[in-house]
Amino acid sequence: MIRIGAGQGVYGESIDLFRAAFDAGVDYVVCDSLAETTCGMLVLDQRGDETAGWAPDLLARLDVALPAAVAAGTRWVTNAGGVNPVAAHQRAVARAREQGFRGVKIAAVVHDPPPDPFADDAPVLATLAYAGAAGIVEALDRDADVVIAGRVADAALFLAPLVHEYRWAWDDWGRLAAGSTVGHLLECSGQCTGGTYSGDWWNTVDFRRPGPPIAEVEPNGDAVITKPEGTSGRVSFDTVREQLLYEVHDPTTYLTPDVVVDLASAELVDQSNDRVLVTGVRGAPRTDTLKGLRYSVGGYTAEVTLTFAWPDAEAKCRHVLRSLRATALDAGVGVAEWCEEYFGVSGFGGPTVPSDGRTVDPPEVTGRLAWRTDTMADAVAVQRLVGRIGLFSPPGLQGIGRRVRERGGPVPMLRLEPFLVDREIVESTRRVIVEEV
C-alpha cells in the first residue's frame, strides 16, 4: 500500500497543512500549486524578471520537505515550477546546498510552450499545455527525492507516484482512472476533509488543527481516503462525493491527460472513523489532444471603493461614482468597460433591501467602481480623477480604497483563451533534469 498526502491545493495556502502531511508519515506529499489565474500571475512575474515565473512559496516548502526526505524518505512532488520550472529547479538546488544538504536528488520536469494556434495579432505573453504524469514518473524512476514540474495537470501529480510504485501500464485504463480519481479527490487539499462542505460546516472548520487528506492506495487502484488522527475536519461519504464532482462537467467523461475517467462508476463506501473507500472506477483511452492555454494582453484595470455613512448612504455612493464616470466621459478617456457595485443594498443574490415599497436607509453603503481600458494611460487618467473625491464629496465619507499594483498604477489584465493541441507536440519536448545536491 502507498500512502499519499495532499500538502497544498492552491498557491499561498498555509504551510501548516503542508507540515501536517509530512508529520503523518506518508510515502509521498503532493502539492498542486497552480490554477489558471495563478499561471497568469506567474506569466506577469516572468515578464518583469526572466528568472521568475515559479510559485514564490516554493523555497519555504522546500525547507520543510528536504529534512523529511533525508530523515524518513518522504518524497515531494509539486507543480510549483509554474511557467519557469528550469529557474525553479536551479533555485531549489541552490537552496538545498545553502542549507547543507548532500545526496538529495532534485528534479525538474519541463515541456516547451506549444505553438499559438490563433491567427490574430494579439500580443501573446505565453502559451502552455496541461501535461500528464509521464515526466514525473521518469523523475521518480531516476530516484528523485523532490520533483518540481510546470503545468502538469492536477490529478496527474498524484497519479505519477502510483504508476512509479506499482508499474502500471500506460494503457491500463482502469488503474490509471483509479489513480486519477485519487488525484482529483486530493488535489484541493482540505476540500476533501470538510473544507467548503455544504453540510454542517461548523463542525468541520477548525483552523487550529488542519487535517490534510491522505490516500491509502492498493496495487489494484482501490483507495481509502482518510486524514491524520487528531486533526480537524471530516472524511465522510458526503465530503468525498462533493469533492468528486468538483470542477467536473460530465462525470462519465472526465478528461485528463492520461486517461478519460468515468467518475460516475466510482463506489464510495463510508467505513466510519474518517475513512472512505473508493473503488470500482472505470476508465477509457486518453484523447489525442491536450488542453492548451494562451495568455495575451487584455488591457488594464483599476478600481476605487468608497464608503458613505447614513443618512442617504446609497444615494451618496451612486452620485459620486456616476459623477466620476461622467467626468471621465467628458474628458474623452477611453474606457472599454465599467462595473458598479453597491455593498449594503445588493449582493450575490440581488437586492437585499425590501422591494415592497418601504423606504430603507442602510447605516452604511460601500460603492465599488472598476474600469477596464485598452491602454495604461487611459486607466491612469481615470485613477487621477479619484483625487477629486476626498474633500469635494457629500458628507459622511468614511474612506477611499484604490486597487493598484505594489509600485502604483493600474493592474495589467490577461486574456485567457483555451485551445487543443496535439499531445505529441507537447510530449516530444519533455525533458527531465535530475541533479544530486
Coordinates of C-alpha atoms in Angstrom, one line a residue:
M1 CA 0.0 0.0 0.0
I2 CA 1.2 3.5 -0.9
R3 CA 0.2 6.5 1.2
I4 CA 0.0 9.9 -0.4
G5 CA -0.8 13.1 1.4
A6 CA -2.0 16.3 -0.1
G7 CA 0.1 19.2 1.1
Q8 CA -1.3 22.1 -0.9
G9 CA -4.3 22.8 -3.1
V10 CA -3.7 26.4 -4.2
Y11 CA -0.8 28.8 -4.3
G12 CA -0.5 30.7 -1.0
E13 CA -2.2 28.0 1.1
S14 CA -1.0 27.8 4.7
I15 CA 2.2 25.9 5.1
D16 CA 0.8 24.3 8.3
L17 CA -1.2 21.9 6.1
F18 CA 2.0 21.0 4.3
R19 CA 3.8 20.2 7.5
A20 CA 0.9 18.1 8.8
A21 CA 1.1 16.0 5.7
F22 CA 4.8 15.2 6.3
D23 CA 4.1 14.6 10.0
A24 CA 1.6 11.9 9.0
G25 CA 4.5 9.8 7.8
V26 CA 3.2 9.3 4.3
D27 CA 5.3 8.0 1.4
Y28 CA 4.6 11.0 -0.8
V29 CA 3.5 14.5 -0.2
V30 CA 2.0 16.0 -3.4
C31 CA 1.2 19.7 -3.9
D32 CA -1.0 21.3 -6.5
S33 CA 0.2 25.0 -6.6
L34 CA -1.3 26.1 -9.9
A35 CA -4.6 27.4 -11.2
E36 CA -5.2 29.2 -14.5
T37 CA -5.3 32.5 -12.6
T38 CA -2.1 31.6 -10.8
C39 CA -0.3 30.8 -14.1
G40 CA -1.4 34.2 -15.3
M41 CA 0.2 35.8 -12.3
L42 CA 3.4 33.9 -12.9
V43 CA 3.4 34.9 -16.5
L44 CA 3.4 38.6 -15.4
D45 CA 6.1 37.9 -12.9
Q46 CA 8.3 36.4 -15.6
R47 CA 7.6 39.3 -17.9
G48 CA 9.3 41.5 -15.3
D49 CA 12.1 39.1 -14.3
E50 CA 13.2 36.2 -16.6
T51 CA 14.3 34.2 -13.6
A52 CA 10.8 34.4 -12.0
G53 CA 7.6 32.6 -13.1
W54 CA 7.5 29.9 -10.4
A55 CA 5.5 29.9 -7.2
P56 CA 7.1 32.2 -4.6
D57 CA 6.4 29.9 -1.7
L58 CA 8.4 27.0 -3.3
L59 CA 11.5 27.6 -1.2
A60 CA 9.7 27.8 2.1
R61 CA 8.1 24.4 1.3
L62 CA 11.4 23.0 0.2
D63 CA 12.8 23.9 3.7
V64 CA 10.2 21.5 5.1
A65 CA 10.4 18.8 2.5
L66 CA 14.2 18.3 2.5
P67 CA 14.6 17.3 6.1
A68 CA 11.7 14.8 5.7
A69 CA 13.3 13.4 2.6
V70 CA 16.5 12.8 4.4
A71 CA 15.1 11.5 7.7
A72 CA 12.1 9.5 6.6
G73 CA 12.4 9.1 2.8
T74 CA 9.2 11.0 2.1
R75 CA 9.3 12.3 -1.5
W76 CA 7.7 15.5 -2.6
V77 CA 6.0 16.2 -5.9
T78 CA 4.8 19.7 -6.9
N79 CA 3.9 21.7 -10.0
A80 CA 5.2 24.9 -8.3
G81 CA 7.6 25.3 -11.2
G82 CA 4.8 27.2 -12.9
V83 CA 5.8 28.7 -16.2
N84 CA 9.5 28.5 -15.5
P85 CA 10.4 25.1 -13.9
V86 CA 14.0 25.4 -15.0
A87 CA 14.6 28.5 -13.0
A88 CA 12.7 27.0 -10.1
H89 CA 14.9 23.9 -10.2
Q90 CA 18.0 25.9 -10.2
R91 CA 16.9 28.0 -7.2
A92 CA 15.8 24.8 -5.3
V93 CA 19.2 23.1 -5.9
A94 CA 21.0 26.3 -4.7
R95 CA 18.8 26.5 -1.6
A96 CA 19.5 22.8 -0.8
R97 CA 23.2 23.5 -1.0
E98 CA 22.9 26.6 1.1
Q99 CA 21.1 24.5 3.8
G100 CA 23.9 22.0 3.8
F101 CA 22.1 19.0 2.3
R102 CA 24.0 16.3 0.5
G103 CA 22.9 13.3 -1.5
V104 CA 19.4 14.7 -2.2
K105 CA 18.2 14.5 -5.8
I106 CA 16.0 17.3 -7.1
A107 CA 14.3 17.0 -10.5
A108 CA 12.6 19.4 -12.9
V109 CA 10.0 18.3 -15.5
V110 CA 10.0 20.7 -18.4
H111 CA 7.8 21.0 -21.5
D112 CA 8.3 23.6 -24.3
P113 CA 5.4 26.0 -24.8
P114 CA 3.0 24.8 -27.5
P115 CA 2.6 26.9 -30.7
D116 CA 0.0 29.6 -30.7
P117 CA -2.9 28.4 -32.8
F118 CA -4.8 31.7 -33.1
A119 CA -4.4 33.7 -36.3
D120 CA -4.7 37.2 -34.8
D121 CA -2.4 40.0 -33.9
A122 CA -2.9 39.9 -30.1
P123 CA 0.4 40.4 -28.2
V124 CA 0.9 36.9 -26.8
L125 CA 2.7 36.6 -23.4
A126 CA 2.7 32.9 -23.0
T127 CA 1.2 29.6 -24.1
L128 CA 1.2 26.4 -22.1
A129 CA -0.4 23.0 -22.0
Y130 CA -1.6 20.6 -19.4
A131 CA 0.9 17.7 -19.3
G132 CA 0.3 14.3 -17.9
A133 CA 2.1 12.1 -15.3
A134 CA 4.9 10.6 -17.5
G135 CA 7.6 13.2 -16.8
I136 CA 7.1 12.9 -13.1
V137 CA 7.2 9.1 -13.3
E138 CA 10.5 9.3 -15.1
A139 CA 11.9 11.6 -12.4
L140 CA 10.9 9.2 -9.7
D141 CA 12.3 6.3 -11.7
R142 CA 15.6 8.2 -11.6
D143 CA 15.4 8.3 -7.8
A144 CA 14.4 12.0 -7.4
D145 CA 13.5 13.0 -3.8
V146 CA 11.9 16.2 -5.0
V147 CA 10.1 16.7 -8.3
I148 CA 9.4 20.3 -9.5
A149 CA 7.1 20.3 -12.5
G150 CA 5.5 23.0 -14.6
R151 CA 1.8 22.9 -15.7
V152 CA 1.3 19.2 -15.0
A153 CA -2.5 18.6 -14.6
D154 CA -3.7 18.4 -11.0
A155 CA -4.7 14.8 -10.9
A156 CA -1.6 13.7 -12.8
L157 CA 0.6 14.9 -9.9
F158 CA -0.9 12.2 -7.7
L159 CA -1.2 9.5 -10.4
A160 CA 2.6 9.7 -11.0
P161 CA 3.8 8.1 -7.7
L162 CA 1.3 5.3 -8.2
V163 CA 2.4 4.5 -11.7
H164 CA 6.0 4.6 -10.5
E165 CA 5.5 2.4 -7.5
Y166 CA 3.1 -0.2 -9.0
R167 CA 4.5 -0.1 -12.6
W168 CA 1.0 0.4 -14.0
A169 CA 1.0 0.2 -17.8
W170 CA 0.1 3.4 -19.7
D171 CA -2.8 1.6 -21.3
D172 CA -4.2 0.1 -18.1
W173 CA -7.1 2.4 -18.2
G174 CA -8.9 1.1 -15.1
R175 CA -5.9 1.6 -12.8
L176 CA -5.0 4.9 -14.4
A177 CA -8.6 6.1 -13.9
A178 CA -8.5 4.9 -10.3
G179 CA -5.2 6.8 -9.6
S180 CA -6.5 9.9 -11.4
T181 CA -9.6 9.8 -9.2
V182 CA -7.4 9.7 -6.1
G183 CA -5.7 12.7 -7.5
H184 CA -8.9 14.5 -8.2
L185 CA -10.1 13.9 -4.7
L186 CA -6.8 15.1 -3.1
E187 CA -5.8 17.9 -5.5
C188 CA -7.7 20.6 -3.5
S189 CA -6.2 19.6 -0.1
G190 CA -8.7 20.4 2.7
Q191 CA -11.7 20.4 0.5
C192 CA -11.8 16.7 0.8
T193 CA -11.6 16.8 4.6
G194 CA -14.5 19.2 5.2
G195 CA -13.4 22.4 3.6
T196 CA -16.2 24.1 1.6
Y197 CA -18.5 21.3 2.9
S198 CA -22.2 22.3 2.3
G199 CA -23.5 20.4 5.3
D200 CA -22.7 21.1 9.0
W201 CA -19.6 23.1 8.2
W202 CA -19.5 24.5 11.7
N203 CA -18.4 21.1 12.9
T204 CA -15.6 20.6 10.3
V205 CA -13.8 24.0 10.0
D206 CA -11.2 24.5 12.7
F207 CA -8.0 26.3 11.6
R208 CA -6.1 25.3 14.8
R209 CA -5.7 21.6 13.7
P210 CA -5.7 21.4 9.9
G211 CA -6.2 17.9 8.6
P212 CA -4.8 17.2 5.1
P213 CA -6.4 14.3 3.1
I214 CA -4.4 11.1 2.8
A215 CA -5.0 8.3 0.2
E216 CA -4.0 4.8 1.1
V217 CA -3.8 3.2 -2.4
E218 CA -3.7 -0.6 -3.1
P219 CA -2.0 -2.0 -6.2
N220 CA -5.4 -2.5 -8.0
G221 CA -6.2 1.2 -7.6
D222 CA -8.7 0.8 -4.7
A223 CA -8.1 3.6 -2.2
V224 CA -9.1 4.7 1.3
I225 CA -9.4 8.5 1.7
T226 CA -8.6 9.5 5.3
K227 CA -6.8 12.1 7.4
P228 CA -4.3 12.2 10.3
E229 CA -5.8 11.2 13.6
G230 CA -6.5 14.1 15.9
T231 CA -6.8 16.7 13.2
S232 CA -9.8 18.8 12.4
G233 CA -12.2 18.3 9.5
R234 CA -14.1 15.2 8.4
V235 CA -13.8 12.5 5.8
S236 CA -17.2 11.0 5.0
F237 CA -19.3 9.9 2.2
D238 CA -20.7 13.4 1.8
T239 CA -17.4 15.3 2.0
V240 CA -15.8 12.9 -0.5
R241 CA -18.6 12.9 -3.0
E242 CA -18.8 16.7 -3.0
Q243 CA -15.1 16.8 -4.0
L244 CA -15.6 14.0 -6.5
L245 CA -17.9 16.3 -8.5
Y246 CA -15.9 19.5 -8.0
E247 CA -14.9 21.2 -11.3
V248 CA -16.5 18.4 -13.4
H249 CA -18.7 18.9 -16.4
D250 CA -19.6 15.3 -17.4
P251 CA -18.9 12.9 -14.6
T252 CA -18.9 10.0 -17.0
T253 CA -16.2 11.5 -19.3
Y254 CA -13.7 13.4 -17.1
L255 CA -10.9 14.3 -19.4
T256 CA -7.3 14.1 -18.0
P257 CA -4.1 14.0 -20.0
D258 CA -3.5 10.3 -19.0
V259 CA -7.0 8.7 -19.2
V260 CA -10.7 9.5 -19.6
V261 CA -12.3 8.8 -16.2
D262 CA -15.8 7.6 -15.6
L263 CA -16.3 9.2 -12.2
A264 CA -19.9 8.0 -12.2
S265 CA -18.6 4.5 -11.9
A266 CA -16.9 5.1 -8.5
E267 CA -18.4 3.4 -5.5
L268 CA -17.9 5.2 -2.2
V269 CA -18.1 3.2 1.0
D270 CA -18.1 5.1 4.3
Q271 CA -16.1 2.9 6.7
S272 CA -16.6 5.5 9.5
N273 CA -13.8 7.0 11.6
D274 CA -12.8 9.3 8.8
R275 CA -12.2 6.6 6.3
V276 CA -14.0 6.3 2.9
L277 CA -13.2 3.5 0.4
V278 CA -13.2 4.5 -3.3
T279 CA -13.4 1.5 -5.6
G280 CA -14.8 0.4 -9.0
V281 CA -13.6 3.3 -11.1
R282 CA -13.6 2.7 -14.8
G283 CA -11.5 4.4 -17.5
A284 CA -11.2 4.8 -21.2
P285 CA -8.3 5.6 -23.6
R286 CA -6.8 9.1 -23.3
T287 CA -7.5 11.7 -26.0
D288 CA -5.1 12.6 -28.8
T289 CA -5.1 16.2 -27.7
L290 CA -4.2 18.1 -24.6
K291 CA -5.7 21.4 -23.3
G292 CA -3.6 24.4 -24.0
L293 CA -3.9 28.0 -22.7
R294 CA -2.9 31.2 -24.3
Y295 CA -2.2 34.3 -22.2
S296 CA -2.3 37.6 -24.1
V297 CA -2.5 41.3 -23.2
G298 CA -6.1 42.1 -22.3
G299 CA -5.8 45.8 -21.3
Y300 CA -5.6 47.4 -17.8
T301 CA -7.9 47.7 -14.9
A302 CA -8.2 49.6 -11.7
E303 CA -10.9 50.3 -9.1
V304 CA -12.0 52.6 -6.3
T305 CA -14.1 51.7 -3.3
L306 CA -15.7 54.3 -1.0
T307 CA -18.0 54.0 2.0
F308 CA -20.6 56.5 3.0
A309 CA -22.5 56.6 6.2
W310 CA -26.1 57.3 7.0
P311 CA -28.2 59.2 6.0
D312 CA -28.6 58.7 2.3
A313 CA -25.6 56.4 2.1
E314 CA -26.7 54.7 -1.1
A315 CA -27.6 57.9 -2.8
K316 CA -24.2 59.4 -1.9
C317 CA -22.3 56.4 -3.3
R318 CA -24.3 56.4 -6.6
H319 CA -24.0 60.1 -7.1
V320 CA -20.2 60.1 -6.6
L321 CA -19.5 57.1 -8.7
R322 CA -21.7 58.2 -11.5
S323 CA -20.2 61.7 -11.4
L324 CA -16.7 60.1 -11.7
R325 CA -17.9 58.2 -14.8
A326 CA -19.4 61.3 -16.3
T327 CA -16.2 63.3 -15.7
A328 CA -14.1 60.6 -17.5
L329 CA -16.5 60.6 -20.4
D330 CA -16.4 64.4 -20.7
A331 CA -12.6 64.2 -20.7
G332 CA -12.6 61.7 -23.6
V333 CA -10.9 58.9 -21.6
G334 CA -11.2 55.6 -23.5
V335 CA -12.9 53.2 -21.0
A336 CA -13.9 49.9 -22.6
E337 CA -16.0 48.7 -19.6
W338 CA -17.3 49.9 -16.3
C339 CA -18.5 47.9 -13.4
E340 CA -20.6 49.4 -10.5
E341 CA -21.5 47.6 -7.3
Y342 CA -23.1 48.7 -4.0
F343 CA -22.5 46.6 -1.0
G344 CA -25.1 47.0 1.7
V345 CA -28.0 47.3 -0.6
S346 CA -27.3 44.4 -3.0
G347 CA -25.3 41.2 -3.0
F348 CA -24.7 37.9 -4.9
G349 CA -28.4 37.1 -4.9
G350 CA -29.6 40.6 -5.9
P351 CA -31.1 43.4 -3.8
T352 CA -31.0 42.9 -0.1
V353 CA -33.5 45.7 0.8
P354 CA -37.3 45.2 0.8
S355 CA -39.0 45.6 -2.5
D356 CA -42.5 46.2 -1.1
G357 CA -42.3 49.9 -1.3
R358 CA -40.9 50.6 2.2
T359 CA -38.1 53.1 2.4
V360 CA -34.9 51.6 3.8
D361 CA -31.8 53.7 4.5
P362 CA -28.9 51.5 5.4
P363 CA -26.4 52.6 8.0
E364 CA -23.6 52.5 5.5
V365 CA -23.0 51.5 1.9
T366 CA -19.7 50.7 0.1
G367 CA -19.6 51.6 -3.5
R368 CA -17.2 50.0 -5.9
L369 CA -16.3 51.3 -9.4
A370 CA -14.0 49.3 -11.6
W371 CA -12.9 50.2 -15.1
R372 CA -11.1 48.4 -18.0
T373 CA -9.1 50.2 -20.6
D374 CA -7.0 49.3 -23.6
T375 CA -4.1 51.5 -22.6
M376 CA -2.3 52.2 -19.3
A377 CA -2.6 55.9 -20.0
D378 CA -6.4 55.8 -20.0
A379 CA -6.5 53.6 -16.9
V380 CA -4.3 56.1 -15.1
A381 CA -6.4 59.0 -16.3
V382 CA -9.5 57.7 -14.5
Q383 CA -7.5 56.9 -11.4
R384 CA -6.3 60.5 -11.2
L385 CA -9.9 61.7 -11.2
V386 CA -10.4 59.8 -7.9
G387 CA -8.3 62.5 -6.2
R388 CA -11.3 64.9 -6.6
I389 CA -13.4 62.8 -4.2
G390 CA -11.7 63.3 -0.9
L391 CA -12.7 66.8 0.1
F392 CA -15.3 67.6 -2.5
S393 CA -17.9 64.9 -1.8
P394 CA -21.2 64.6 0.1
P395 CA -20.8 64.3 3.9
G396 CA -20.2 61.0 5.6
L397 CA -17.3 59.7 3.5
Q398 CA -15.6 57.0 5.6
G399 CA -12.7 56.1 3.4
I400 CA -11.4 55.6 -0.1
G401 CA -9.6 52.5 -1.3
R402 CA -7.8 52.0 -4.7
R403 CA -6.7 48.8 -6.4
V404 CA -3.2 49.4 -7.6
R405 CA -0.1 47.4 -8.0
E406 CA 2.6 47.5 -5.3
R407 CA 4.6 50.1 -7.2
G408 CA 1.5 52.1 -8.1
G409 CA -0.7 52.2 -11.2
P410 CA -3.4 50.1 -12.7
V411 CA -3.2 46.3 -12.9
P412 CA -2.5 44.7 -16.3
M413 CA -5.1 42.3 -17.4
L414 CA -4.6 39.0 -19.2
R415 CA -6.8 37.5 -21.8
L416 CA -7.0 33.7 -21.3
E417 CA -8.0 31.5 -24.2
P418 CA -8.1 27.7 -24.2
F419 CA -7.3 25.6 -27.2
L420 CA -6.5 22.0 -28.0
V421 CA -3.0 20.9 -29.0
D422 CA -1.8 17.6 -30.4
R423 CA -0.3 15.7 -27.4
E424 CA 2.7 14.6 -29.5
I425 CA 3.7 18.2 -30.0
V426 CA 3.8 18.7 -26.2
E427 CA 5.2 15.3 -25.1
S428 CA 8.0 15.3 -27.7
T429 CA 9.5 18.3 -25.9
R430 CA 9.5 16.8 -22.5
R431 CA 12.8 17.0 -20.6
V432 CA 13.6 15.6 -17.1
I433 CA 16.5 17.2 -15.3
V434 CA 17.8 15.4 -12.2
E435 CA 20.6 16.9 -10.1
E436 CA 22.1 15.5 -7.0
V437 CA 23.0 18.1 -4.4

